[in-house]
Amino acid sequence: MSVRHMRRASAALVAVAASVTLVACGGGAQQQDGPGGEQVSGPVLIDGSSTVEPLSSAAAELYQGENPEVNVTVGTSGTGGGFQKFCNGETDISNASRPISDTERQQCEANGIAFQELQVANDALTVVVNPANTWANCLSVEQLRAMWAPDSQVKNWNQVDPSFPAEPLQLFGAGADSGTFDYFTDEIVGEEGASRTDYSPSENDNVTVQGVTGSPGALGYFGFSYFEENQQQLKALQVDGGNGCVAPSAQTVQDASYTPLGRPLFIYASDAGLAKPQVVSFLEFYLQRNDEIVQAAQFVPMTDQQKQDSTAKLDQLRQQAGG
């Protein structure tokens, strides 16, 4: 377990929200039971987005603290890699930092897997530089596009803005299997998957942290929680999406002023997964205790309407699965 997860796992557990699926156990502890009232046990298999991983890991740690007979495992093969496993029936839940693609949807349908997209948080995709970078505080979408476009010839910072120094530009970012890569290229470059290739890609956001902290001219991007975890050694840039420079924050994501890099985060649940009482129990916990989970994982909370929508979709999938 990483230091980040150990710290998040120390978040205090609060009383469980009232629900027909929650019952009191001996000694005053709270137990999340299955849909028929039985005590749940067994595995819950999750894979996918490295951005959403800290959120699902926080949910797993909080849940397992009250349900020790359930073993929740969370992998990080990227959004695309996670959907491949999910649509092959290898996992119960898929973490995703972008909506499922048409090709992935067809793969699930071909394998007879029905699913629902459940939003679980919001995020500010954050552009970061080394703290030694004193010249750049805000970049426009056009400037970011000039850096990241497939035909980009930008090698030094003064090619981005003549007032910047002739400092070599080193780029770090998400790998091609990442939903963050898909989202960033779509919103910044203008075409999903379109990016220059002479940068350092990784599905592990900690690699980007290390790369940016290791070079004064470096720039990278990832989810807001990774910036918050490393803000003592990174500098977040404001982004001008056309209405002025806006810094990434919970408030600017909630009020939709951090554009175009404010985004929703998802988990996908399958009907096959909902045939397992422990998966139903975990998903209900994930949504019922969402504010606590989001706070523990340092993400941006959902609005009340977003919470209602996700709960309704889970109910719909349960009915579809016969639960």
Short mmCIF file of C-alpha atoms in Angstrom, two decimals:
data_model
loop_
_atom_site.label_atom_id
_atom_site.label_comp_id
_atom_site.label_asym_id
_atom_site.label_seq_id
_atom_site.Cartn_x
_atom_site.Cartn_y
_atom_site.Cartn_z
CA MET A 1 0.00 0.00 0.00
CA SER A 2 1.36 3.44 -0.93
CA VAL A 3 1.92 6.27 1.54
CA ARG A 4 -0.91 8.13 -0.20
CA HIS A 5 -3.33 5.28 0.42
CA MET A 6 -2.18 4.80 4.01
CA ARG A 7 -2.86 8.48 4.66
CA ARG A 8 -6.25 8.32 2.99
CA ALA A 9 -7.11 5.12 4.80
CA SER A 10 -6.67 6.96 8.11
CA ALA A 11 -9.71 9.12 7.37
CA ALA A 12 -12.16 8.79 10.24
CA LEU A 13 -15.20 6.61 9.58
CA VAL A 14 -18.53 8.29 10.27
CA ALA A 15 -21.88 6.71 11.04
CA VAL A 16 -23.42 4.91 8.10
CA ALA A 17 -26.29 6.71 6.42
CA ALA A 18 -29.72 5.21 7.11
CA SER A 19 -30.59 2.59 4.51
CA VAL A 20 -32.51 -0.63 4.29
CA THR A 21 -29.28 -2.32 3.24
CA LEU A 22 -27.40 -1.23 6.39
CA VAL A 23 -27.98 -3.03 9.68
CA ALA A 24 -26.49 -2.66 13.12
CA CYS A 25 -24.00 -5.30 14.25
CA GLY A 26 -22.91 -6.32 17.71
CA GLY A 27 -20.97 -3.77 19.73
CA GLY A 28 -22.44 -0.85 17.79
CA ALA A 29 -20.39 -1.40 14.59
CA GLN A 30 -22.07 -0.98 11.23
CA GLN A 31 -22.20 -3.80 8.69
CA GLN A 32 -23.03 -3.39 5.01
CA ASP A 33 -25.15 -6.43 4.20
CA GLY A 34 -26.23 -7.96 0.93
CA PRO A 35 -29.54 -7.22 -0.76
CA GLY A 36 -31.21 -10.12 1.05
CA GLY A 37 -29.87 -9.09 4.46
CA GLU A 38 -27.13 -11.73 4.48
CA GLN A 39 -23.60 -10.94 5.59
CA VAL A 40 -21.47 -10.45 2.49
CA SER A 41 -18.12 -11.98 1.63
CA GLY A 42 -15.95 -12.67 -1.39
CA PRO A 43 -13.97 -10.66 -3.96
CA VAL A 44 -14.79 -7.41 -5.76
CA LEU A 45 -12.55 -6.92 -8.80
CA ILE A 46 -11.88 -3.38 -10.06
CA ASP A 47 -9.45 -2.15 -12.72
CA GLY A 48 -8.98 0.81 -15.02
CA SER A 49 -8.11 4.48 -14.68
CA SER A 50 -5.09 5.48 -12.58
CA THR A 51 -6.84 8.81 -11.98
CA VAL A 52 -9.90 7.14 -10.43
CA GLU A 53 -7.83 4.51 -8.59
CA PRO A 54 -7.26 6.63 -5.44
CA LEU A 55 -11.02 7.21 -5.22
CA SER A 56 -11.95 3.53 -5.53
CA SER A 57 -9.09 2.58 -3.20
CA ALA A 58 -10.42 5.00 -0.58
CA ALA A 59 -13.89 3.47 -1.00
CA ALA A 60 -12.38 -0.02 -0.68
CA GLU A 61 -10.43 0.83 2.47
CA LEU A 62 -13.41 2.43 4.17
CA TYR A 63 -15.70 -0.41 3.10
CA GLN A 64 -13.37 -3.22 4.14
CA GLY A 65 -12.97 -1.59 7.54
CA GLU A 66 -16.61 -2.47 8.12
CA ASN A 67 -16.79 -5.59 5.91
CA PRO A 68 -13.59 -7.57 6.51
CA GLU A 69 -14.94 -10.66 4.72
CA VAL A 70 -14.99 -8.80 1.40
CA ASN A 71 -11.72 -8.40 -0.52
CA VAL A 72 -11.77 -5.40 -2.88
CA THR A 73 -8.82 -5.23 -5.28
CA VAL A 74 -8.13 -2.15 -7.43
CA GLY A 75 -5.85 -2.39 -10.48
CA THR A 76 -4.49 0.42 -12.66
CA SER A 77 -4.23 -0.67 -16.28
CA GLY A 78 -5.60 2.65 -17.57
CA THR A 79 -9.13 3.47 -18.69
CA GLY A 80 -8.71 1.66 -22.03
CA GLY A 81 -7.03 -1.36 -20.48
CA GLY A 82 -9.69 -1.47 -17.78
CA PHE A 83 -12.53 -1.48 -20.30
CA GLN A 84 -10.86 -4.33 -22.19
CA LYS A 85 -10.88 -6.46 -19.04
CA PHE A 86 -14.37 -5.31 -18.08
CA CYS A 87 -15.88 -6.11 -21.46
CA ASN A 88 -14.20 -9.52 -21.38
CA GLY A 89 -15.94 -10.23 -18.09
CA GLU A 90 -12.71 -10.24 -16.06
CA THR A 91 -13.74 -7.48 -13.62
CA ASP A 92 -16.89 -6.41 -11.79
CA ILE A 93 -16.25 -2.66 -11.93
CA SER A 94 -14.19 -0.49 -14.28
CA ASN A 95 -12.67 2.85 -13.24
CA ALA A 96 -12.82 5.43 -16.04
CA SER A 97 -11.72 9.02 -16.47
CA ARG A 98 -13.73 9.31 -19.71
CA PRO A 99 -16.97 7.81 -21.04
CA ILE A 100 -16.82 4.39 -22.67
CA SER A 101 -16.09 4.57 -26.42
CA ASP A 102 -18.32 3.13 -29.16
CA THR A 103 -15.76 0.40 -29.86
CA GLU A 104 -15.59 -0.57 -26.20
CA ARG A 105 -19.36 -0.48 -25.92
CA GLN A 106 -19.62 -2.85 -28.90
CA GLN A 107 -17.09 -5.19 -27.27
CA CYS A 108 -19.22 -5.36 -24.12
CA GLU A 109 -22.37 -5.95 -26.15
CA ALA A 110 -20.68 -8.70 -28.18
CA ASN A 111 -19.81 -10.48 -24.93
CA GLY A 112 -23.30 -10.06 -23.50
CA ILE A 113 -22.25 -7.64 -20.77
CA ALA A 114 -24.80 -4.98 -19.82
CA PHE A 115 -23.53 -2.09 -17.73
CA GLN A 116 -24.23 1.34 -16.30
CA GLU A 117 -22.00 4.40 -16.14
CA LEU A 118 -22.01 5.82 -12.60
CA GLN A 119 -20.41 9.18 -11.93
CA VAL A 120 -18.58 9.12 -8.59
CA ALA A 121 -16.70 12.44 -8.47
CA ASN A 122 -15.50 15.47 -10.40
CA ASP A 123 -11.93 16.32 -11.32
CA ALA A 124 -9.77 19.17 -12.54
CA LEU A 125 -7.24 17.88 -15.03
CA THR A 126 -4.22 19.86 -13.85
CA VAL A 127 -1.26 21.20 -15.83
CA VAL A 128 1.86 21.31 -13.66
CA VAL A 129 5.38 22.66 -13.94
CA ASN A 130 8.50 22.67 -11.81
CA PRO A 131 8.47 25.33 -9.03
CA ALA A 132 11.68 26.71 -10.58
CA ASN A 133 9.49 27.82 -13.49
CA THR A 134 8.87 31.45 -12.50
CA TRP A 135 7.90 32.66 -15.96
CA ALA A 136 4.67 30.75 -16.66
CA ASN A 137 1.62 31.15 -14.44
CA CYS A 138 -1.16 30.78 -16.99
CA LEU A 139 -1.27 29.13 -20.40
CA SER A 140 -4.03 29.40 -22.97
CA VAL A 141 -5.53 26.39 -24.71
CA GLU A 142 -3.81 27.62 -27.89
CA GLN A 143 -0.40 27.65 -26.16
CA LEU A 144 -0.96 24.16 -24.77
CA ARG A 145 -2.04 22.99 -28.23
CA ALA A 146 1.17 24.42 -29.70
CA MET A 147 3.13 22.33 -27.20
CA TRP A 148 1.21 19.07 -27.62
CA ALA A 149 -0.04 18.92 -31.24
CA PRO A 150 1.26 15.99 -33.33
CA ASP A 151 3.20 18.33 -35.62
CA SER A 152 4.57 20.48 -32.80
CA GLN A 153 8.12 21.78 -33.27
CA VAL A 154 8.18 23.51 -29.88
CA LYS A 155 11.40 22.57 -28.12
CA ASN A 156 11.97 25.57 -25.86
CA TRP A 157 9.74 27.74 -23.70
CA ASN A 158 10.47 30.91 -25.69
CA GLN A 159 8.72 29.29 -28.65
CA VAL A 160 5.54 29.26 -26.57
CA ASP A 161 5.87 32.94 -25.62
CA PRO A 162 8.78 35.23 -26.63
CA SER A 163 8.85 36.62 -23.09
CA PHE A 164 9.69 33.18 -21.71
CA PRO A 165 13.34 32.09 -21.42
CA ALA A 166 15.05 29.76 -23.88
CA GLU A 167 14.64 26.90 -21.39
CA PRO A 168 14.37 23.41 -22.93
CA LEU A 169 10.81 22.07 -22.72
CA GLN A 170 10.41 18.53 -21.39
CA LEU A 171 6.94 17.02 -21.56
CA PHE A 172 5.41 14.33 -19.36
CA GLY A 173 1.89 12.97 -19.54
CA ALA A 174 -0.52 10.10 -19.67
CA GLY A 175 0.02 7.01 -21.80
CA ALA A 176 -2.21 6.14 -24.74
CA ASP A 177 -4.30 3.65 -22.71
CA SER A 178 -5.26 6.37 -20.25
CA GLY A 179 -8.61 8.13 -20.26
CA THR A 180 -6.73 11.22 -19.14
CA PHE A 181 -4.74 11.07 -22.40
CA ASP A 182 -7.97 10.77 -24.40
CA TYR A 183 -9.60 13.65 -22.56
CA PHE A 184 -6.58 15.96 -22.70
CA THR A 185 -5.93 15.42 -26.40
CA ASP A 186 -9.61 15.87 -27.25
CA GLU A 187 -10.00 19.11 -25.30
CA ILE A 188 -6.56 20.66 -25.93
CA VAL A 189 -5.42 19.34 -29.32
CA GLY A 190 -8.94 19.02 -30.70
CA GLU A 191 -8.82 15.33 -31.61
CA GLU A 192 -8.90 12.39 -29.23
CA GLY A 193 -5.60 10.51 -29.33
CA ALA A 194 -3.76 13.18 -31.33
CA SER A 195 -0.48 14.06 -29.63
CA ARG A 196 3.18 14.55 -30.32
CA THR A 197 5.06 11.37 -29.52
CA ASP A 198 8.37 12.77 -28.28
CA TYR A 199 7.24 13.07 -24.66
CA SER A 200 7.53 10.77 -21.65
CA PRO A 201 4.25 8.83 -21.33
CA SER A 202 3.18 6.73 -18.36
CA GLU A 203 0.04 5.15 -16.94
CA ASN A 204 1.53 5.88 -13.50
CA ASP A 205 0.97 9.52 -12.55
CA ASN A 206 3.78 9.33 -10.00
CA VAL A 207 6.21 8.98 -12.92
CA THR A 208 4.96 12.34 -14.22
CA VAL A 209 5.43 13.83 -10.74
CA GLN A 210 9.04 12.60 -10.67
CA GLY A 211 9.72 13.83 -14.19
CA VAL A 212 8.38 17.33 -13.61
CA THR A 213 10.16 17.72 -10.27
CA GLY A 214 13.39 16.61 -11.90
CA SER A 215 13.65 19.32 -14.57
CA PRO A 216 13.12 23.12 -14.33
CA GLY A 217 11.70 23.23 -17.87
CA ALA A 218 9.30 20.30 -17.47
CA LEU A 219 5.52 20.34 -17.92
CA GLY A 220 3.00 17.58 -17.32
CA TYR A 221 -0.67 16.92 -16.65
CA PHE A 222 -2.81 14.60 -14.52
CA GLY A 223 -5.79 14.59 -12.15
CA PHE A 224 -6.16 17.23 -9.43
CA SER A 225 -5.69 14.80 -6.53
CA TYR A 226 -2.14 13.99 -7.68
CA PHE A 227 -1.32 17.69 -7.67
CA GLU A 228 -2.77 18.10 -4.18
CA GLU A 229 -0.68 15.18 -2.93
CA ASN A 230 2.47 16.74 -4.40
CA GLN A 231 1.78 20.46 -4.26
CA GLN A 232 4.88 21.14 -2.16
CA GLN A 233 7.05 20.09 -5.11
CA LEU A 234 4.89 21.15 -8.06
CA LYS A 235 3.31 24.33 -9.39
CA ALA A 236 -0.15 24.21 -10.96
CA LEU A 237 -0.78 26.53 -13.89
CA GLN A 238 -3.95 28.46 -14.54
CA VAL A 239 -5.64 27.72 -17.86
CA ASP A 240 -7.31 30.24 -20.15
CA GLY A 241 -10.10 28.49 -22.00
CA GLY A 242 -11.28 31.73 -23.60
CA ASN A 243 -12.69 33.59 -20.62
CA GLY A 244 -9.51 34.42 -18.74
CA CYS A 245 -7.08 32.52 -16.55
CA VAL A 246 -8.67 30.13 -14.05
CA ALA A 247 -6.89 27.97 -11.49
CA PRO A 248 -7.95 24.36 -10.90
CA SER A 249 -9.95 23.96 -7.68
CA ALA A 250 -13.07 22.31 -6.32
CA GLN A 251 -14.98 25.57 -6.68
CA THR A 252 -13.97 26.25 -10.28
CA VAL A 253 -14.88 22.71 -11.30
CA GLN A 254 -18.23 22.89 -9.53
CA ASP A 255 -19.13 26.25 -11.08
CA ALA A 256 -17.84 25.11 -14.52
CA SER A 257 -15.43 28.04 -14.87
CA TYR A 258 -12.36 25.78 -15.15
CA THR A 259 -12.75 24.97 -18.80
CA PRO A 260 -12.05 22.89 -20.73
CA LEU A 261 -10.22 20.69 -18.20
CA GLY A 262 -12.92 20.21 -15.56
CA ARG A 263 -14.38 16.73 -15.99
CA PRO A 264 -16.53 13.99 -14.40
CA LEU A 265 -15.05 10.70 -13.18
CA PHE A 266 -16.84 7.38 -13.49
CA ILE A 267 -17.07 3.78 -12.47
CA TYR A 268 -18.82 1.25 -14.70
CA ALA A 269 -20.76 -1.60 -13.12
CA SER A 270 -21.85 -4.75 -14.98
CA ASP A 271 -25.01 -6.78 -14.62
CA ALA A 272 -22.82 -9.85 -14.04
CA GLY A 273 -21.14 -8.06 -11.15
CA LEU A 274 -24.49 -7.24 -9.62
CA ALA A 275 -25.29 -10.95 -9.49
CA LYS A 276 -22.76 -11.02 -6.61
CA PRO A 277 -24.11 -9.71 -3.26
CA GLN A 278 -20.74 -8.28 -2.24
CA VAL A 279 -20.54 -6.19 -5.42
CA VAL A 280 -24.05 -4.81 -4.84
CA SER A 281 -23.10 -4.04 -1.24
CA PHE A 282 -19.89 -2.26 -2.27
CA LEU A 283 -21.58 -0.17 -4.97
CA GLU A 284 -24.33 0.92 -2.60
CA PHE A 285 -21.66 1.89 -0.07
CA TYR A 286 -19.73 3.79 -2.75
CA LEU A 287 -22.74 5.97 -3.55
CA GLN A 288 -24.25 6.27 -0.06
CA ARG A 289 -20.94 7.28 1.50
CA ASN A 290 -19.73 9.20 -1.52
CA ASP A 291 -19.05 12.53 0.21
CA GLU A 292 -16.84 10.83 2.78
CA ILE A 293 -15.03 8.80 0.13
CA VAL A 294 -14.44 11.83 -2.11
CA GLN A 295 -13.09 13.82 0.83
CA ALA A 296 -10.76 10.99 1.88
CA ALA A 297 -9.42 10.72 -1.68
CA GLN A 298 -9.17 14.52 -2.14
CA PHE A 299 -11.40 14.77 -5.20
CA VAL A 300 -14.09 17.28 -6.12
CA PRO A 301 -17.55 16.26 -4.82
CA MET A 302 -20.53 15.62 -7.01
CA THR A 303 -23.51 17.93 -7.01
CA ASP A 304 -26.76 16.70 -5.45
CA GLN A 305 -28.20 16.14 -8.92
CA GLN A 306 -25.19 14.08 -9.99
CA LYS A 307 -25.58 11.90 -6.89
CA GLN A 308 -29.27 11.34 -7.60
CA ASP A 309 -28.52 10.42 -11.21
CA SER A 310 -25.90 7.84 -10.23
CA THR A 311 -28.18 6.26 -7.62
CA ALA A 312 -31.01 6.03 -10.16
CA LYS A 313 -28.70 4.37 -12.70
CA LEU A 314 -27.54 1.81 -10.14
CA ASP A 315 -31.18 1.00 -9.33
CA GLN A 316 -31.88 0.62 -13.05
CA LEU A 317 -28.97 -1.80 -13.50
CA ARG A 318 -30.07 -3.81 -10.47
CA GLN A 319 -33.51 -4.21 -11.97
CA GLN A 320 -31.96 -5.20 -15.29
CA ALA A 321 -29.79 -7.77 -13.51
CA GLY A 322 -32.83 -9.09 -11.63
CA GLY A 323 -31.57 -7.84 -8.28
#
